[in-house]
PDB file of C-alpha atoms in Angstrom:
ATOM      1  CA  UNK A   1      44.641 -14.042 -66.785  1.00 56.00           C
ATOM      2  CA  UNK A   2      47.899 -13.518 -64.958  1.00 71.00           C
ATOM      3  CA  UNK A   3      51.260 -15.151 -65.411  1.00 79.00           C
ATOM      4  CA  UNK A   4      54.912 -14.649 -64.733  1.00 90.00           C
ATOM      5  CA  UNK A   5      56.584 -12.873 -67.605  1.00 94.00           C
ATOM      6  CA  UNK A   6      60.311 -12.398 -68.007  1.00 95.00           C
ATOM      7  CA  UNK A   7      62.577 -10.703 -70.466  1.00 96.00           C
ATOM      8  CA  UNK A   8      65.499 -12.413 -72.199  1.00 95.00           C
ATOM      9  CA  UNK A   9      68.758 -10.904 -73.394  1.00 94.00           C
ATOM     10  CA  UNK A  10      68.088 -10.100 -77.040  1.00 95.00           C
ATOM     11  CA  UNK A  11      69.160  -8.045 -79.995  1.00 95.00           C
ATOM     12  CA  UNK A  12      66.363  -5.851 -81.333  1.00 97.00           C
ATOM     13  CA  UNK A  13      65.926  -3.716 -84.431  1.00 98.00           C
ATOM     14  CA  UNK A  14      63.327  -0.963 -84.472  1.00 98.00           C
ATOM     15  CA  UNK A  15      62.631   0.135 -88.062  1.00 98.00           C
ATOM     16  CA  UNK A  16      60.369   2.989 -89.154  1.00 97.00           C
ATOM     17  CA  UNK A  17      59.040   3.175 -92.711  1.00 96.00           C
ATOM     18  CA  UNK A  18      59.377   6.833 -93.681  1.00 96.00           C
ATOM     19  CA  UNK A  19      56.511   8.552 -95.466  1.00 94.00           C
ATOM     20  CA  UNK A  20      54.032   5.807 -94.744  1.00 91.00           C
ATOM     21  CA  UNK A  21      51.688   8.020 -92.709  1.00 91.00           C
ATOM     22  CA  UNK A  22      51.104  10.136 -95.805  1.00 94.00           C
ATOM     23  CA  UNK A  23      50.657   7.009 -97.923  1.00 94.00           C
ATOM     24  CA  UNK A  24      48.095   5.641 -95.453  1.00 93.00           C
ATOM     25  CA  UNK A  25      46.126   8.880 -95.517  1.00 94.00           C
ATOM     26  CA  UNK A  26      46.248   9.002 -99.315  1.00 96.00           C
ATOM     27  CA  UNK A  27      45.188   5.380 -99.900  1.00 96.00           C
ATOM     28  CA  UNK A  28      45.008   3.063 -96.885  1.00 95.00           C
ATOM     29  CA  UNK A  29      44.367  -0.110 -98.892  1.00 96.00           C
ATOM     30  CA  UNK A  30      47.127   0.494-101.447  1.00 95.00           C
ATOM     31  CA  UNK A  31      49.667   1.338 -98.734  1.00 93.00           C
ATOM     32  CA  UNK A  32      48.614  -1.721 -96.711  1.00 93.00           C
ATOM     33  CA  UNK A  33      49.186  -3.916 -99.770  1.00 95.00           C
ATOM     34  CA  UNK A  34      52.609  -2.349-100.344  1.00 93.00           C
ATOM     35  CA  UNK A  35      53.652  -2.726 -96.692  1.00 91.00           C
ATOM     36  CA  UNK A  36      52.495  -6.347 -96.578  1.00 93.00           C
ATOM     37  CA  UNK A  37      54.162  -7.203 -99.898  1.00 95.00           C
ATOM     38  CA  UNK A  38      57.465  -5.546 -99.002  1.00 94.00           C
ATOM     39  CA  UNK A  39      57.625  -7.261 -95.638  1.00 92.00           C
ATOM     40  CA  UNK A  40      56.604 -10.674 -97.057  1.00 92.00           C
ATOM     41  CA  UNK A  41      59.266 -10.340 -99.767  1.00 94.00           C
ATOM     42  CA  UNK A  42      61.876  -9.495 -97.125  1.00 93.00           C
ATOM     43  CA  UNK A  43      61.017 -12.581 -95.057  1.00 90.00           C
ATOM     44  CA  UNK A  44      61.038 -14.829 -98.145  1.00 91.00           C
ATOM     45  CA  UNK A  45      64.422 -13.464 -99.239  1.00 92.00           C
ATOM     46  CA  UNK A  46      65.912 -13.874 -95.754  1.00 90.00           C
ATOM     47  CA  UNK A  47      64.693 -17.485 -95.603  1.00 87.00           C
ATOM     48  CA  UNK A  48      66.060 -18.280 -99.070  1.00 89.00           C
ATOM     49  CA  UNK A  49      69.575 -17.140 -98.116  1.00 85.00           C
ATOM     50  CA  UNK A  50      70.155 -19.755 -95.432  1.00 72.00           C
ATOM     51  CA  UNK A  51      69.766 -23.499 -95.028  1.00 65.00           C
ATOM     52  CA  UNK A  52      66.776 -24.356 -92.851  1.00 68.00           C
ATOM     53  CA  UNK A  53      68.942 -25.897 -90.122  1.00 65.00           C
ATOM     54  CA  UNK A  54      71.404 -22.992 -89.965  1.00 66.00           C
ATOM     55  CA  UNK A  55      68.948 -20.127 -90.154  1.00 71.00           C
ATOM     56  CA  UNK A  56      68.305 -18.073 -87.035  1.00 85.00           C
ATOM     57  CA  UNK A  57      64.620 -17.183 -87.032  1.00 86.00           C
ATOM     58  CA  UNK A  58      63.983 -13.591 -85.965  1.00 90.00           C
ATOM     59  CA  UNK A  59      60.678 -12.747 -84.339  1.00 92.00           C
ATOM     60  CA  UNK A  60      58.926  -9.785 -85.957  1.00 92.00           C
ATOM     61  CA  UNK A  61      56.069  -7.546 -84.941  1.00 94.00           C
ATOM     62  CA  UNK A  62      54.643  -4.844 -87.164  1.00 91.00           C
ATOM     63  CA  UNK A  63      52.402  -2.042 -85.979  1.00 89.00           C
ATOM     64  CA  UNK A  64      51.439   0.724 -88.355  1.00 85.00           C
ATOM     65  CA  UNK A  65      54.668   1.751 -90.075  1.00 89.00           C
ATOM     66  CA  UNK A  66      57.004   0.335 -87.427  1.00 94.00           C
ATOM     67  CA  UNK A  67      58.753  -3.017 -87.540  1.00 96.00           C
ATOM     68  CA  UNK A  68      60.347  -4.617 -84.485  1.00 97.00           C
ATOM     69  CA  UNK A  69      62.602  -7.590 -85.189  1.00 96.00           C
ATOM     70  CA  UNK A  70      64.306  -9.544 -82.413  1.00 96.00           C
ATOM     71  CA  UNK A  71      66.542 -12.519 -81.766  1.00 94.00           C
ATOM     72  CA  UNK A  72      67.149 -13.891 -78.291  1.00 91.00           C
ATOM     73  CA  UNK A  73      70.812 -14.176 -77.404  1.00 87.00           C
ATOM     74  CA  UNK A  74      70.007 -17.203 -75.250  1.00 83.00           C
ATOM     75  CA  UNK A  75      71.045 -20.245 -77.226  1.00 73.00           C
ATOM     76  CA  UNK A  76      72.688 -18.130 -79.950  1.00 66.00           C
ATOM     77  CA  UNK A  77      76.162 -16.703 -80.086  1.00 62.00           C
ATOM     78  CA  UNK A  78      76.096 -12.945 -79.686  1.00 61.00           C
ATOM     79  CA  UNK A  79      77.484 -12.336 -83.135  1.00 76.00           C
ATOM     80  CA  UNK A  80      75.129 -14.905 -84.694  1.00 81.00           C
ATOM     81  CA  UNK A  81      72.122 -13.097 -83.250  1.00 87.00           C
ATOM     82  CA  UNK A  82      73.559  -9.749 -84.346  1.00 88.00           C
ATOM     83  CA  UNK A  83      74.265 -11.050 -87.847  1.00 86.00           C
ATOM     84  CA  UNK A  84      70.673 -12.314 -88.199  1.00 90.00           C
ATOM     85  CA  UNK A  85      69.225  -8.958 -87.101  1.00 94.00           C
ATOM     86  CA  UNK A  86      71.615  -6.980 -89.316  1.00 92.00           C
ATOM     87  CA  UNK A  87      70.787  -9.188 -92.304  1.00 92.00           C
ATOM     88  CA  UNK A  88      67.000  -9.048 -91.938  1.00 94.00           C
ATOM     89  CA  UNK A  89      67.185  -5.281 -91.310  1.00 96.00           C
ATOM     90  CA  UNK A  90      69.200  -4.738 -94.494  1.00 96.00           C
ATOM     91  CA  UNK A  91      66.808  -6.916 -96.495  1.00 96.00           C
ATOM     92  CA  UNK A  92      63.827  -4.972 -95.124  1.00 96.00           C
ATOM     93  CA  UNK A  93      65.523  -1.727 -96.192  1.00 96.00           C
ATOM     94  CA  UNK A  94      66.055  -3.001 -99.732  1.00 96.00           C
ATOM     95  CA  UNK A  95      62.549  -4.425-100.131  1.00 95.00           C
ATOM     96  CA  UNK A  96      60.880  -1.219 -98.950  1.00 95.00           C
ATOM     97  CA  UNK A  97      63.159   0.826-101.205  1.00 96.00           C
ATOM     98  CA  UNK A  98      62.008  -1.321-104.144  1.00 95.00           C
ATOM     99  CA  UNK A  99      58.466  -0.195-103.260  1.00 93.00           C
ATOM    100  CA  UNK A 100      59.498   3.458-103.066  1.00 93.00           C
ATOM    101  CA  UNK A 101      59.884   3.833 -99.295  1.00 94.00           C
ATOM    102  CA  UNK A 102      62.952   4.639 -97.232  1.00 96.00           C
ATOM    103  CA  UNK A 103      63.499   3.232 -93.750  1.00 97.00           C
ATOM    104  CA  UNK A 104      65.301   4.413 -90.659  1.00 98.00           C
ATOM    105  CA  UNK A 105      66.163   2.320 -87.639  1.00 98.00           C
ATOM    106  CA  UNK A 106      68.285   1.300 -84.719  1.00 98.00           C
ATOM    107  CA  UNK A 107      69.738  -1.983 -83.480  1.00 97.00           C
ATOM    108  CA  UNK A 108      70.471  -2.506 -79.783  1.00 97.00           C
ATOM    109  CA  UNK A 109      70.959  -5.244 -77.215  1.00 95.00           C
ATOM    110  CA  UNK A 110      69.321  -5.658 -73.820  1.00 96.00           C
ATOM    111  CA  UNK A 111      66.365  -7.196 -72.059  1.00 97.00           C
ATOM    112  CA  UNK A 112      63.352  -7.922 -74.273  1.00 97.00           C
ATOM    113  CA  UNK A 113      59.971  -9.626 -74.070  1.00 97.00           C
ATOM    114  CA  UNK A 114      57.677 -10.469 -76.960  1.00 95.00           C
ATOM    115  CA  UNK A 115      54.461 -12.462 -77.199  1.00 93.00           C
ATOM    116  CA  UNK A 116      51.256 -12.247 -79.238  1.00 91.00           C
ATOM    117  CA  UNK A 117      50.128  -9.207 -77.264  1.00 91.00           C
ATOM    118  CA  UNK A 118      53.125  -6.993 -76.637  1.00 93.00           C
ATOM    119  CA  UNK A 119      56.790  -6.075 -76.962  1.00 95.00           C
ATOM    120  CA  UNK A 120      58.744  -4.720 -73.984  1.00 97.00           C
ATOM    121  CA  UNK A 121      62.235  -4.095 -72.674  1.00 98.00           C
ATOM    122  CA  UNK A 122      65.404  -2.075 -72.631  1.00 98.00           C
ATOM    123  CA  UNK A 123      66.510  -3.318 -76.065  1.00 98.00           C
ATOM    124  CA  UNK A 124      63.270  -1.975 -77.538  1.00 97.00           C
ATOM    125  CA  UNK A 125      63.680   1.402 -75.839  1.00 98.00           C
ATOM    126  CA  UNK A 126      67.333   1.680 -76.875  1.00 98.00           C
ATOM    127  CA  UNK A 127      66.698   0.675 -80.502  1.00 98.00           C
ATOM    128  CA  UNK A 128      63.743   3.082 -80.728  1.00 98.00           C
ATOM    129  CA  UNK A 129      65.870   5.899 -79.293  1.00 97.00           C
ATOM    130  CA  UNK A 130      68.584   5.204 -81.876  1.00 98.00           C
ATOM    131  CA  UNK A 131      65.993   5.337 -84.661  1.00 97.00           C
ATOM    132  CA  UNK A 132      64.171   8.380 -83.356  1.00 96.00           C
ATOM    133  CA  UNK A 133      67.047  10.519 -82.044  1.00 96.00           C
ATOM    134  CA  UNK A 134      70.216   9.544 -83.904  1.00 95.00           C
ATOM    135  CA  UNK A 135      69.412   7.992 -87.267  1.00 95.00           C
ATOM    136  CA  UNK A 136      67.795  11.224 -88.604  1.00 92.00           C
ATOM    137  CA  UNK A 137      68.465  10.157 -92.210  1.00 94.00           C
ATOM    138  CA  UNK A 138      67.386   6.888 -93.874  1.00 96.00           C
ATOM    139  CA  UNK A 139      69.807   4.396 -92.330  1.00 96.00           C
ATOM    140  CA  UNK A 140      70.052   1.901 -89.490  1.00 97.00           C
ATOM    141  CA  UNK A 141      72.231   2.852 -86.517  1.00 96.00           C
ATOM    142  CA  UNK A 142      73.968   0.107 -84.525  1.00 95.00           C
ATOM    143  CA  UNK A 143      74.387   0.706 -80.787  1.00 95.00           C
ATOM    144  CA  UNK A 144      78.106   1.175 -79.971  1.00 92.00           C
ATOM    145  CA  UNK A 145      77.702  -1.522 -77.291  1.00 90.00           C
ATOM    146  CA  UNK A 146      77.418  -4.028 -80.166  1.00 89.00           C
ATOM    147  CA  UNK A 147      80.796  -3.160 -81.729  1.00 87.00           C
ATOM    148  CA  UNK A 148      82.260  -6.444 -80.416  1.00 80.00           C
ATOM    149  CA  UNK A 149      79.593  -8.391 -82.300  1.00 75.00           C
ATOM    150  CA  UNK A 150      80.272  -6.363 -85.454  1.00 78.00           C
ATOM    151  CA  UNK A 151      84.000  -7.112 -85.206  1.00 82.00           C
ATOM    152  CA  UNK A 152      83.309 -10.835 -84.603  1.00 77.00           C
ATOM    153  CA  UNK A 153      81.150 -11.011 -87.738  1.00 73.00           C
ATOM    154  CA  UNK A 154      83.789  -9.208 -89.809  1.00 76.00           C
ATOM    155  CA  UNK A 155      86.524 -11.506 -88.502  1.00 80.00           C
ATOM    156  CA  UNK A 156      84.428 -14.590 -89.239  1.00 75.00           C
ATOM    157  CA  UNK A 157      83.698 -13.383 -92.795  1.00 71.00           C
ATOM    158  CA  UNK A 158      87.400 -12.640 -93.396  1.00 77.00           C
ATOM    159  CA  UNK A 159      88.302 -16.222 -92.427  1.00 81.00           C
ATOM    160  CA  UNK A 160      85.879 -17.786 -94.938  1.00 72.00           C
TER     161      UNK A 160
END
């Protein structure tokens, strides 16, 4: 089955759950339960923080101990998309920490494609590179190209 697939301009977070490979090898079912619970709790908490009509809904894909969360910038303000990704990433960090796991990640902007089968694009590559090459310690690195979005969010929060 062939189709025409295109990327959209998106903001993407690539998050790695540290130490999960060892947990999987030690007890695959227990670590699966923990991973599922932590992620479900993060989604529930994110949804509870915003009114249904105002909430930007990130798309998430999980494979093994990696989480990819994205928001298309099409139809969203740049800083609104960034704020949604930053918020869900922070909530994921906290929920996994509650279960005894640290996370490391990167957030970047660029082209991105996601469907039921795959994730693809420059934003994915850039966010993975931030996680893998720069984060080093448990934290989430924001691509310097997004500094304008960070400043917009801070300015908006200061005005409230």
